[in-house]
Amino acid sequence: MTTEPITPLRSSDALGEIANVPLGERIADQLRQQILDGELAPGTPLVEIALASELGVSRAPVREALRILGLDGLVETVPYRGTTVRGLHRRDVEELYRMRALHEGFAIRRIVDTGRHRDLAELHACCDAMAASGSDARALNLVDERFHATLIELADHALLTTFWRTIAMQVRQVMAMCNRQIADPMVIAANHRRIVDAIASADAQTAITLLEQHIGDVIDQVLNEWSRGDARR
Amino acid sequence: MTTEPITPLRSSDALGEIANVPLGERIADQLRQQILDGELAPGTPLVEIALASELGVSRAPVREALRILGLDGLVETVPYRGTTVRGLHRRDVEELYRMRALHEGFAIRRIVDTGRHRDLAELHACCDAMAASGSDARALNLVDERFHATLIELADHALLTTFWRTIAMQVRQVMAMCNRQIADPMVIAANHRRIVDAIASADAQTAITLLEQHIGDVIDQVLNEWSRGDARR
DNA sequence: TAGTGTTACATTGTCGACAATCGATTGTTC
DNA sequence: GAACAATCGATTGTCGACAATGTAACACTA
């Protein structure tokens, strides 16, 4: 658990964004990154005083950070016992993806129902980027993430966005543990393009069916990888 | 904002449940109760030091409690600005109920798909209790809550349960602000019974349609009450 | 008066120290 | 040797005080 001292730099990047972010949030960002990248494996205990001394801060902001991560569903806290990186069982993974399909399907229906299916430029761009990603697995993952995030954004539903954020976070955590490349970028790009086309022609039902098929495939592949690789937790 | 000193009693009720619950959680329970009962109106600022002195504790457990309530979606916290009881706009209410319909529909499909639609005794009992609730609005609300909670439980999906808990919490908050009695208990009981029957005959699609209709009606009534009564926040 | 800089205050963020709790280890008794 | 009680160490929970931040009121300038 090599947790480097946090950078005292402002965490913002956009111009003019000089908001002062509390220590706790910056620590949460850093730990989240490590969890999502697989550096902090599921089950790893996150001891407050240890993290505090490693980061050169007191326990208060560390507690704050652990609370935030709990809100993201990335850690589990038991009173008087401590906090650990959440272990993902086979069942959790399956539930996660079914939930994801449910929410994205809802997003599609909403996009069509509210007539927002004519502004799909960003989604098309994502498909193009997927096809062009070649063998760069990292780039493919990023684009895929952007595609689905855009889908949710288009639905224009704050509560949906909140829930989906939690789901996407855990999905990313799962992906980090499936190191092996999953599928052919061209196939993935084609799958997504079919979904976008169905949305564009206001055919929500077809789009949802395609999406569920796609996610169903991903579940199979991930779970396959899961049972073979390591019985984590 | 009459916040009474927290009871030092163990918060448990079940026999033998002598688990020691941290102060923060007990404070969260108390504040949640007040928010859900409408005692703490949306927009009410929750000042840490004020709550701490009122409750006779330090700020640490109060902060903890506010964090927990944030996780429930009942309060909003802005860094360096403070925490307030979440204001519910018309749009939030609409999003909330659509989300609820989505999740309960998912639960129904899952109950049917996994063949769990033969153990609906509890749901039937709820319908009976609804019909028998007469003019006791409070009792009707409680039974309604139990009905939908049971539906979610039957789906046997941990992540769904987590999400639904948040939704149910906010629904209860909305209900607390719609003081006027919404509808005839007998009608509500009949509506629910139709849904249960459809589930029992493994007809998920019909059950979901009925559910969506039912929730659609509730949305209309609540939003109607909403726009007339008070333009809260 | 409109606009700007400054100051004061209320509130949250952070810190270090102490108390409470849990699990395991050790010691004791039969 | 097994069952039970006391003890210990590790960790979280709670506390009070101080620092950092943001808002609003105020004085000042043009």
Coordinates of C-alpha atoms (C1' of nucleotides) in Angstrom, one line a residue:
Chain A
M1 CA 0.0 0.0 0.0
T2 CA 2.3 2.7 -1.3
T3 CA 0.3 5.8 -0.6
E4 CA 2.2 8.9 -1.5
P5 CA 1.8 12.3 0.2
I6 CA -1.0 14.2 -1.3
T7 CA -0.2 17.1 -3.6
P8 CA -0.9 20.4 -2.0
L9 CA -1.8 21.7 -5.5
R10 CA -5.2 22.9 -6.3
S11 CA -7.0 19.9 -7.8
S12 CA -8.8 22.0 -10.4
D13 CA -7.9 22.3 -14.0
A14 CA -10.5 24.4 -15.7
L15 CA -9.7 28.0 -16.2
G16 CA -10.8 30.1 -13.3
E17 CA -11.6 27.1 -11.2
I18 CA -9.8 28.2 -8.1
A19 CA -12.2 26.7 -5.6
N20 CA -10.5 25.5 -2.5
V21 CA -11.1 21.8 -2.1
P22 CA -10.9 20.5 1.4
L23 CA -8.2 18.0 2.3
G24 CA -10.7 15.2 2.8
E25 CA -12.0 15.4 -0.8
R26 CA -8.5 15.4 -2.2
I27 CA -7.6 12.4 -0.2
A28 CA -10.7 10.7 -1.3
D29 CA -9.8 11.4 -5.0
Q30 CA -6.4 9.9 -4.5
L31 CA -7.7 6.7 -2.7
R32 CA -10.4 6.3 -5.3
Q33 CA -7.9 6.5 -8.0
Q34 CA -5.8 3.8 -6.4
I35 CA -8.9 1.5 -5.8
L36 CA -10.2 2.0 -9.3
D37 CA -6.7 1.2 -10.7
G38 CA -6.6 -1.9 -8.7
E39 CA -3.6 -0.8 -6.6
L40 CA -5.7 -1.2 -3.5
A41 CA -7.1 -4.7 -3.8
P42 CA -10.5 -5.6 -2.3
G43 CA -10.2 -6.5 1.3
T44 CA -7.3 -4.2 1.9
P45 CA -7.9 -2.5 5.3
L46 CA -7.8 1.2 5.3
V47 CA -6.5 2.2 8.7
E48 CA -7.1 5.8 9.6
I49 CA -4.0 6.5 11.6
A50 CA -1.8 4.7 9.1
L51 CA -3.2 6.7 6.1
A52 CA -2.9 9.9 8.1
S53 CA 0.7 9.5 8.9
E54 CA 1.5 8.3 5.3
L55 CA -0.2 11.4 3.9
G56 CA 1.1 13.7 6.5
V57 CA -2.3 14.9 7.8
S58 CA -4.4 14.2 10.8
R59 CA -7.1 11.6 11.1
A60 CA -10.0 14.0 10.6
P61 CA -9.7 14.5 6.8
V62 CA -8.9 10.8 6.4
R63 CA -12.2 9.9 8.1
E64 CA -13.9 12.4 5.8
A65 CA -12.3 10.7 2.8
L66 CA -13.4 7.2 3.9
R67 CA -16.9 8.5 4.3
I68 CA -16.9 9.8 0.8
L69 CA -15.6 6.5 -0.6
G70 CA -18.3 4.8 1.3
L71 CA -20.8 7.0 -0.5
D72 CA -19.3 5.8 -3.8
G73 CA -19.7 2.2 -2.7
L74 CA -16.0 1.6 -2.9
V75 CA -15.3 0.8 0.8
E76 CA -17.2 -0.8 3.6
T77 CA -17.1 0.5 7.2
V78 CA -18.1 -1.4 10.3
P79 CA -18.3 0.5 13.6
Y80 CA -15.3 0.1 15.8
R81 CA -13.9 -2.4 13.4
G82 CA -12.6 -0.3 10.6
T83 CA -12.9 0.3 6.8
T84 CA -11.8 -2.0 4.0
V85 CA -11.8 -1.8 0.3
R86 CA -15.0 -3.4 -0.8
G87 CA -14.7 -7.0 -1.8
L88 CA -16.5 -7.9 -5.0
H89 CA -18.0 -11.3 -5.1
R90 CA -19.3 -13.0 -8.2
R91 CA -22.8 -12.2 -7.3
D92 CA -22.0 -8.5 -6.8
V93 CA -20.6 -8.3 -10.3
E94 CA -23.7 -9.8 -11.7
E95 CA -26.0 -7.5 -9.8
L96 CA -23.9 -4.6 -10.8
Y97 CA -24.2 -5.2 -14.5
R98 CA -27.9 -5.9 -14.4
M99 CA -28.4 -2.7 -12.6
R100 CA -26.3 -0.9 -15.1
A101 CA -28.4 -2.3 -18.0
L102 CA -31.6 -1.2 -16.2
H103 CA -30.4 2.4 -15.8
E104 CA -29.0 2.8 -19.2
G105 CA -32.1 1.3 -20.7
F106 CA -34.1 3.9 -18.7
A107 CA -31.9 6.6 -20.1
I108 CA -32.5 5.5 -23.6
R109 CA -36.3 5.4 -23.2
R110 CA -36.1 8.9 -21.7
I111 CA -33.9 10.2 -24.5
V112 CA -36.4 9.0 -27.1
D113 CA -39.5 10.1 -25.2
T114 CA -38.2 13.6 -24.7
G115 CA -37.2 13.9 -28.3
R116 CA -33.6 14.3 -27.5
H117 CA -32.6 11.6 -29.9
R118 CA -31.6 14.0 -32.6
D119 CA -28.5 15.3 -30.8
L120 CA -26.4 12.2 -30.8
A121 CA -23.2 13.7 -32.2
E122 CA -21.2 12.9 -29.1
L123 CA -22.3 9.3 -29.2
H124 CA -21.4 8.9 -32.8
A125 CA -18.0 10.4 -32.1
C126 CA -17.5 7.8 -29.4
C127 CA -18.2 5.0 -31.8
D128 CA -15.7 6.4 -34.2
A129 CA -13.1 6.7 -31.5
M130 CA -13.7 3.1 -30.5
A131 CA -13.2 1.8 -34.0
A132 CA -10.0 3.8 -34.1
S133 CA -8.6 2.7 -30.8
G134 CA -6.9 -0.3 -32.3
S135 CA -5.2 -2.4 -29.8
D136 CA -5.0 0.2 -27.1
A137 CA -7.2 -1.3 -24.4
R138 CA -6.8 1.6 -22.1
A139 CA -8.1 4.0 -24.7
L140 CA -11.0 1.7 -25.6
N141 CA -12.0 1.6 -22.0
L142 CA -11.9 5.4 -21.7
V143 CA -14.0 5.9 -24.8
D144 CA -16.5 3.2 -23.7
E145 CA -16.8 5.0 -20.4
R146 CA -17.4 8.3 -22.2
F147 CA -20.1 6.7 -24.4
H148 CA -22.1 5.5 -21.5
A149 CA -21.6 8.6 -19.5
T150 CA -22.9 10.6 -22.4
L151 CA -25.9 8.4 -22.7
I152 CA -26.8 9.1 -19.1
E153 CA -26.2 12.8 -19.5
L154 CA -28.5 13.0 -22.4
A155 CA -31.3 11.5 -20.3
D156 CA -31.1 14.7 -18.3
H157 CA -32.2 13.1 -15.0
A158 CA -30.3 14.2 -11.9
L159 CA -31.2 11.3 -9.7
L160 CA -30.4 8.8 -12.5
T161 CA -27.0 10.5 -12.9
T162 CA -26.4 10.2 -9.2
F163 CA -27.1 6.5 -9.1
W164 CA -25.2 5.8 -12.3
R165 CA -22.2 7.5 -10.9
T166 CA -22.0 4.9 -8.2
I167 CA -22.5 2.1 -10.7
A168 CA -19.9 3.4 -13.1
M169 CA -17.4 3.6 -10.3
Q170 CA -17.8 0.0 -9.3
V171 CA -17.9 -1.1 -13.0
R172 CA -14.5 0.6 -13.4
Q173 CA -13.2 -1.2 -10.3
V174 CA -14.3 -4.5 -11.8
M175 CA -12.7 -3.7 -15.2
A176 CA -9.4 -2.9 -13.4
M177 CA -9.4 -6.5 -12.1
C178 CA -10.0 -8.0 -15.5
N179 CA -6.6 -7.3 -16.9
R180 CA -7.1 -9.5 -20.0
Q181 CA -8.5 -7.7 -23.0
I182 CA -12.1 -8.5 -23.4
A183 CA -13.1 -8.3 -27.0
D184 CA -12.4 -6.9 -30.4
P185 CA -12.6 -3.1 -30.6
M186 CA -14.3 -3.3 -34.0
V187 CA -17.0 -5.5 -32.7
I188 CA -17.6 -3.3 -29.7
A189 CA -17.7 -0.2 -31.9
A190 CA -20.3 -1.9 -34.2
N191 CA -22.4 -2.9 -31.2
H192 CA -22.5 0.6 -29.9
R193 CA -23.2 2.0 -33.3
R194 CA -26.2 -0.2 -33.7
I195 CA -27.6 1.1 -30.4
V196 CA -27.0 4.7 -31.4
D197 CA -28.8 4.1 -34.8
A198 CA -31.8 2.6 -33.0
I199 CA -32.0 5.6 -30.7
A200 CA -31.7 7.9 -33.7
S201 CA -34.7 6.3 -35.3
A202 CA -36.6 6.7 -32.1
D203 CA -36.9 2.9 -31.7
A204 CA -36.3 2.8 -27.9
Q205 CA -37.3 -0.9 -27.6
T206 CA -34.8 -2.1 -30.1
A207 CA -32.1 0.1 -28.6
I208 CA -32.7 -1.3 -25.2
T209 CA -32.7 -4.9 -26.4
L210 CA -29.4 -4.3 -28.1
L211 CA -28.0 -2.7 -25.0
E212 CA -29.1 -5.6 -22.8
Q213 CA -27.6 -8.0 -25.2
H214 CA -24.3 -6.1 -25.2
I215 CA -24.2 -5.9 -21.5
G216 CA -25.2 -9.5 -21.2
D217 CA -22.2 -10.4 -23.3
V218 CA -19.9 -8.3 -21.1
I219 CA -21.3 -10.0 -18.0
D220 CA -20.5 -13.4 -19.5
Q221 CA -17.0 -12.4 -20.4
V222 CA -16.3 -10.8 -17.1
L223 CA -17.8 -13.6 -15.0
N224 CA -15.8 -16.1 -17.1
E225 CA -12.6 -14.2 -16.3
W226 CA -13.7 -13.9 -12.7
S227 CA -14.2 -17.6 -11.8
R228 CA -11.0 -18.6 -13.5
G229 CA -8.6 -16.0 -12.4
D230 CA -8.6 -15.5 -8.7
A231 CA -11.2 -16.3 -6.0
R232 CA -10.8 -12.8 -4.5
R233 CA -12.3 -12.5 -1.1
Chain B
M1 CA -35.9 23.6 15.4
T2 CA -36.5 21.9 18.7
T3 CA -33.9 19.2 18.7
E4 CA -34.1 17.3 22.0
P5 CA -31.1 15.8 23.7
I6 CA -30.5 12.3 22.3
T7 CA -31.5 9.4 24.5
P8 CA -28.4 7.6 25.9
L9 CA -30.4 4.4 25.6
R10 CA -29.3 1.7 23.3
S11 CA -31.1 2.3 20.0
S12 CA -31.9 -1.4 19.5
D13 CA -35.2 -2.9 20.0
A14 CA -34.9 -6.6 19.1
L15 CA -34.3 -8.8 22.0
G16 CA -30.6 -9.4 22.7
E17 CA -29.6 -6.7 20.3
I18 CA -27.1 -5.0 22.6
A19 CA -24.8 -3.8 19.9
N20 CA -23.2 -0.5 20.8
V21 CA -24.2 2.0 18.2
P22 CA -21.9 5.1 17.9
L23 CA -23.3 8.4 18.8
G24 CA -23.2 9.6 15.2
E25 CA -25.5 7.0 14.0
R26 CA -28.0 7.6 16.8
I27 CA -27.9 11.3 16.0
A28 CA -28.5 10.5 12.3
D29 CA -31.5 8.4 13.2
Q30 CA -33.0 11.2 15.2
L31 CA -32.4 13.9 12.6
R32 CA -33.7 11.6 9.9
Q33 CA -36.8 11.0 11.9
Q34 CA -37.3 14.7 12.2
I35 CA -36.7 15.3 8.5
L36 CA -39.0 12.5 7.4
D37 CA -41.7 13.7 9.7
G38 CA -41.5 17.2 8.2
E39 CA -40.3 18.8 11.5
L40 CA -37.2 19.9 9.7
A41 CA -38.3 21.7 6.6
P42 CA -36.3 21.6 3.4
G43 CA -33.8 24.4 3.4
T44 CA -33.3 24.4 7.1
P45 CA -29.6 24.9 7.8
L46 CA -28.1 22.2 10.0
V47 CA -25.3 24.0 11.9
E48 CA -22.9 21.6 13.5
I49 CA -22.0 23.6 16.6
A50 CA -25.7 24.4 17.2
L51 CA -26.8 20.8 16.9
A52 CA -23.8 19.7 19.1
S53 CA -24.7 22.0 21.9
E54 CA -28.4 21.2 21.7
L55 CA -27.7 17.5 21.8
G56 CA -25.0 17.9 24.4
V57 CA -22.2 16.3 22.4
S58 CA -19.2 17.5 20.5
R59 CA -19.1 18.4 16.8
A60 CA -17.4 15.1 15.7
P61 CA -20.5 12.8 16.0
V62 CA -22.7 15.6 14.5
R63 CA -20.5 15.7 11.5
E64 CA -20.7 12.0 11.3
A65 CA -24.5 12.1 11.4
L66 CA -24.6 14.8 8.7
R67 CA -22.4 12.6 6.5
I68 CA -24.8 9.6 7.0
L69 CA -27.8 11.8 6.1
G70 CA -26.0 12.9 3.0
L71 CA -25.7 9.3 2.0
D72 CA -29.4 9.0 2.4
G73 CA -29.9 11.9 0.1
L74 CA -31.7 13.9 2.8
V75 CA -29.3 16.8 3.2
E76 CA -26.9 18.7 1.0
T77 CA -23.4 19.8 2.0
V78 CA -21.3 22.5 0.4
P79 CA -17.7 22.8 1.5
Y80 CA -17.2 25.7 3.9
R81 CA -20.8 26.7 3.5
G82 CA -22.6 24.1 5.5
T83 CA -25.3 21.5 5.4
T84 CA -29.0 22.1 4.8
V85 CA -32.1 19.9 4.6
R86 CA -32.4 19.1 0.9
G87 CA -35.0 21.1 -0.9
L88 CA -37.3 19.2 -3.1
H89 CA -38.3 21.0 -6.3
R90 CA -41.2 19.9 -8.4
R91 CA -38.7 18.3 -10.8
D92 CA -37.0 16.3 -8.1
V93 CA -40.4 14.9 -7.1
E94 CA -41.1 13.8 -10.6
E95 CA -37.7 12.3 -11.1
L96 CA -38.0 10.5 -7.7
Y97 CA -41.2 8.7 -8.6
R98 CA -40.1 7.8 -12.1
M99 CA -37.0 6.2 -10.5
R100 CA -39.1 4.4 -8.0
A101 CA -41.3 3.0 -10.8
L102 CA -38.2 1.8 -12.6
H103 CA -36.8 0.0 -9.6
E104 CA -40.0 -1.6 -8.5
G105 CA -40.7 -2.7 -12.1
F106 CA -37.2 -4.3 -12.1
A107 CA -38.0 -6.0 -8.9
I108 CA -41.2 -7.5 -10.3
R109 CA -39.5 -8.8 -13.4
R110 CA -36.8 -10.4 -11.2
I111 CA -39.3 -11.9 -8.8
V112 CA -41.1 -13.6 -11.7
D113 CA -37.9 -14.6 -13.6
T114 CA -36.5 -16.3 -10.5
G115 CA -39.7 -18.1 -9.8
R116 CA -40.2 -16.3 -6.5
H117 CA -43.7 -15.3 -7.4
R118 CA -45.2 -18.2 -5.4
D119 CA -44.4 -16.7 -2.0
L120 CA -46.5 -13.6 -2.0
A121 CA -48.2 -14.1 1.4
E122 CA -46.7 -11.0 2.8
L123 CA -47.9 -8.9 -0.1
H124 CA -51.4 -10.3 0.2
A125 CA -51.4 -9.5 3.9
C126 CA -50.4 -5.9 3.1
C127 CA -53.4 -5.5 0.7
D128 CA -55.7 -6.8 3.4
A129 CA -54.2 -4.4 5.9
M130 CA -54.7 -1.5 3.4
A131 CA -58.4 -2.3 2.9
A132 CA -58.8 -2.5 6.6
S133 CA -57.0 0.8 7.4
G134 CA -60.2 2.8 7.0
S135 CA -59.6 6.5 7.4
D136 CA -56.3 6.1 9.3
A137 CA -54.0 7.8 6.8
R138 CA -51.0 7.2 8.9
A139 CA -51.7 3.4 9.1
L140 CA -52.3 3.4 5.3
N141 CA -49.0 5.0 4.6
L142 CA -47.1 2.5 6.8
V143 CA -48.7 -0.5 5.1
D144 CA -48.0 1.0 1.7
E145 CA -44.4 1.4 2.7
R146 CA -44.3 -2.2 3.9
F147 CA -45.8 -3.4 0.7
H148 CA -43.2 -1.8 -1.5
A149 CA -40.4 -2.7 0.8
T150 CA -41.5 -6.4 0.7
L151 CA -41.6 -6.2 -3.1
I152 CA -38.0 -5.1 -3.2
E153 CA -36.9 -7.7 -0.6
L154 CA -38.4 -10.4 -2.7
A155 CA -36.3 -9.4 -5.6
D156 CA -33.3 -10.5 -3.6
H157 CA -30.9 -8.0 -5.1
A158 CA -28.5 -6.3 -2.7
L159 CA -27.7 -3.3 -4.9
L160 CA -31.3 -2.8 -5.8
T161 CA -32.1 -2.7 -2.1
T162 CA -29.5 -0.2 -1.4
F163 CA -30.7 2.2 -4.1
W164 CA -34.3 1.7 -3.2
R165 CA -33.6 2.6 0.4
T166 CA -32.5 6.0 -0.7
I167 CA -35.6 6.4 -2.9
A168 CA -38.0 5.3 -0.2
M169 CA -36.4 7.7 2.2
Q170 CA -37.1 10.7 -0.1
V171 CA -40.5 9.4 -1.0
R172 CA -41.4 9.4 2.7
Q173 CA -40.1 12.9 2.9
V174 CA -42.4 14.0 0.1
M175 CA -45.3 12.3 1.6
A176 CA -44.7 14.1 4.9
M177 CA -45.3 17.4 3.1
C178 CA -48.5 16.3 1.4
N179 CA -50.6 16.4 4.5
R180 CA -53.8 16.1 2.6
Q181 CA -55.1 12.5 2.3
I182 CA -54.4 11.3 -1.2
A183 CA -56.9 8.7 -2.2
D184 CA -59.4 6.2 -1.1
P185 CA -57.9 3.3 0.8
M186 CA -60.1 0.8 -0.9
V187 CA -59.0 2.0 -4.3
I188 CA -55.4 1.8 -3.3
A189 CA -55.9 -1.7 -1.9
A190 CA -57.5 -2.8 -5.1
N191 CA -54.7 -1.4 -7.2
H192 CA -52.1 -3.2 -5.2
R193 CA -54.1 -6.4 -5.2
R194 CA -54.2 -6.4 -9.0
I195 CA -50.5 -6.0 -9.1
V196 CA -50.0 -8.9 -6.8
D197 CA -52.3 -11.1 -8.8
A198 CA -50.4 -10.3 -12.0
I199 CA -47.2 -11.3 -10.3
A200 CA -48.7 -14.5 -9.0
S201 CA -49.7 -15.5 -12.5
A202 CA -46.1 -14.8 -13.6
D203 CA -47.3 -12.0 -15.9
A204 CA -44.5 -9.5 -15.2
Q205 CA -45.4 -7.2 -18.1
T206 CA -49.0 -6.7 -16.8
A207 CA -47.8 -6.2 -13.3
I208 CA -45.2 -3.6 -14.3
T209 CA -47.8 -1.8 -16.4
L210 CA -50.2 -1.7 -13.5
L211 CA -47.5 -0.5 -11.2
E212 CA -46.5 2.3 -13.5
Q213 CA -50.1 3.3 -13.8
H214 CA -50.4 3.4 -10.1
I215 CA -47.3 5.4 -9.5
G216 CA -48.3 7.6 -12.4
D217 CA -51.5 8.4 -10.5
V218 CA -49.6 9.1 -7.4
I219 CA -47.3 11.5 -9.2
D220 CA -50.2 13.4 -10.6
Q221 CA -51.8 13.7 -7.2
V222 CA -48.6 14.7 -5.4
L223 CA -47.6 17.2 -8.1
N224 CA -51.1 18.7 -8.0
E225 CA -50.8 19.1 -4.3
W226 CA -47.3 20.4 -4.7
S227 CA -47.9 23.3 -7.1
R228 CA -51.0 24.5 -5.2
G229 CA -49.8 24.3 -1.6
D230 CA -46.5 26.0 -1.1
A231 CA -43.8 26.9 -3.5
R232 CA -41.2 25.4 -1.2
R233 CA -37.7 26.2 -2.2
Chain C
dT1 C1' -25.0 56.9 -5.9
dA2 C1' -22.4 53.1 -7.8
dG3 C1' -18.6 50.6 -7.2
dT4 C1' -14.7 48.9 -4.6
dG5 C1' -11.8 47.5 -0.8
dT6 C1' -11.7 46.1 4.0
dT7 C1' -13.1 44.2 8.2
dA8 C1' -15.7 41.3 11.3
dC9 C1' -18.3 37.4 12.1
dA10 C1' -20.3 32.9 11.6
dT11 C1' -19.3 28.3 10.1
dT12 C1' -16.7 24.6 8.5
dG13 C1' -12.0 22.3 8.1
dT14 C1' -8.1 20.4 10.6
dC15 C1' -5.5 19.0 14.5
dG16 C1' -3.7 16.3 18.6
dA17 C1' -5.2 13.8 22.8
dC18 C1' -8.0 10.8 25.3
dA19 C1' -11.9 7.3 25.9
dA20 C1' -14.5 3.3 24.3
dT21 C1' -14.7 -0.9 21.9
dC22 C1' -13.4 -5.2 19.6
dG23 C1' -10.5 -9.4 18.8
dA24 C1' -7.0 -12.2 20.1
dT25 C1' -3.8 -13.8 23.3
dT26 C1' -2.6 -15.3 27.6
dG27 C1' -3.4 -17.3 31.9
dT28 C1' -6.3 -20.0 35.0
dT29 C1' -9.2 -23.7 36.7
dC30 C1' -11.3 -28.1 36.4
Chain D
dG1 C1' -6.5 -30.9 27.4
dA2 C1' -10.8 -28.0 27.2
dA3 C1' -13.5 -24.3 28.8
dC4 C1' -13.6 -19.9 30.7
dA5 C1' -12.0 -15.3 32.5
dA6 C1' -8.8 -11.6 32.5
dT7 C1' -5.6 -8.8 29.9
dC8 C1' -3.4 -6.6 26.1
dG9 C1' -2.8 -4.3 21.7
dA10 C1' -4.8 -2.3 17.8
dT11 C1' -8.3 0.6 16.0
dT12 C1' -12.1 3.6 15.9
dG13 C1' -15.1 7.0 18.5
dT14 C1' -15.3 11.4 20.8
dC15 C1' -13.7 15.6 22.5
dG16 C1' -12.1 20.6 22.8
dA17 C1' -9.2 24.1 20.6
dC18 C1' -7.3 26.5 16.7
dA19 C1' -6.9 27.5 11.6
dA20 C1' -9.0 28.4 7.1
dT21 C1' -12.8 29.9 4.5
dG22 C1' -16.9 32.4 2.8
dT23 C1' -20.6 35.9 3.6
dA24 C1' -22.2 40.1 4.7
dA25 C1' -21.9 44.5 6.5
dC26 C1' -19.3 48.6 6.6
dA27 C1' -16.4 52.4 5.2
dC28 C1' -14.3 54.7 1.5
dT29 C1' -13.5 56.6 -3.2
dA30 C1' -14.9 58.5 -7.5

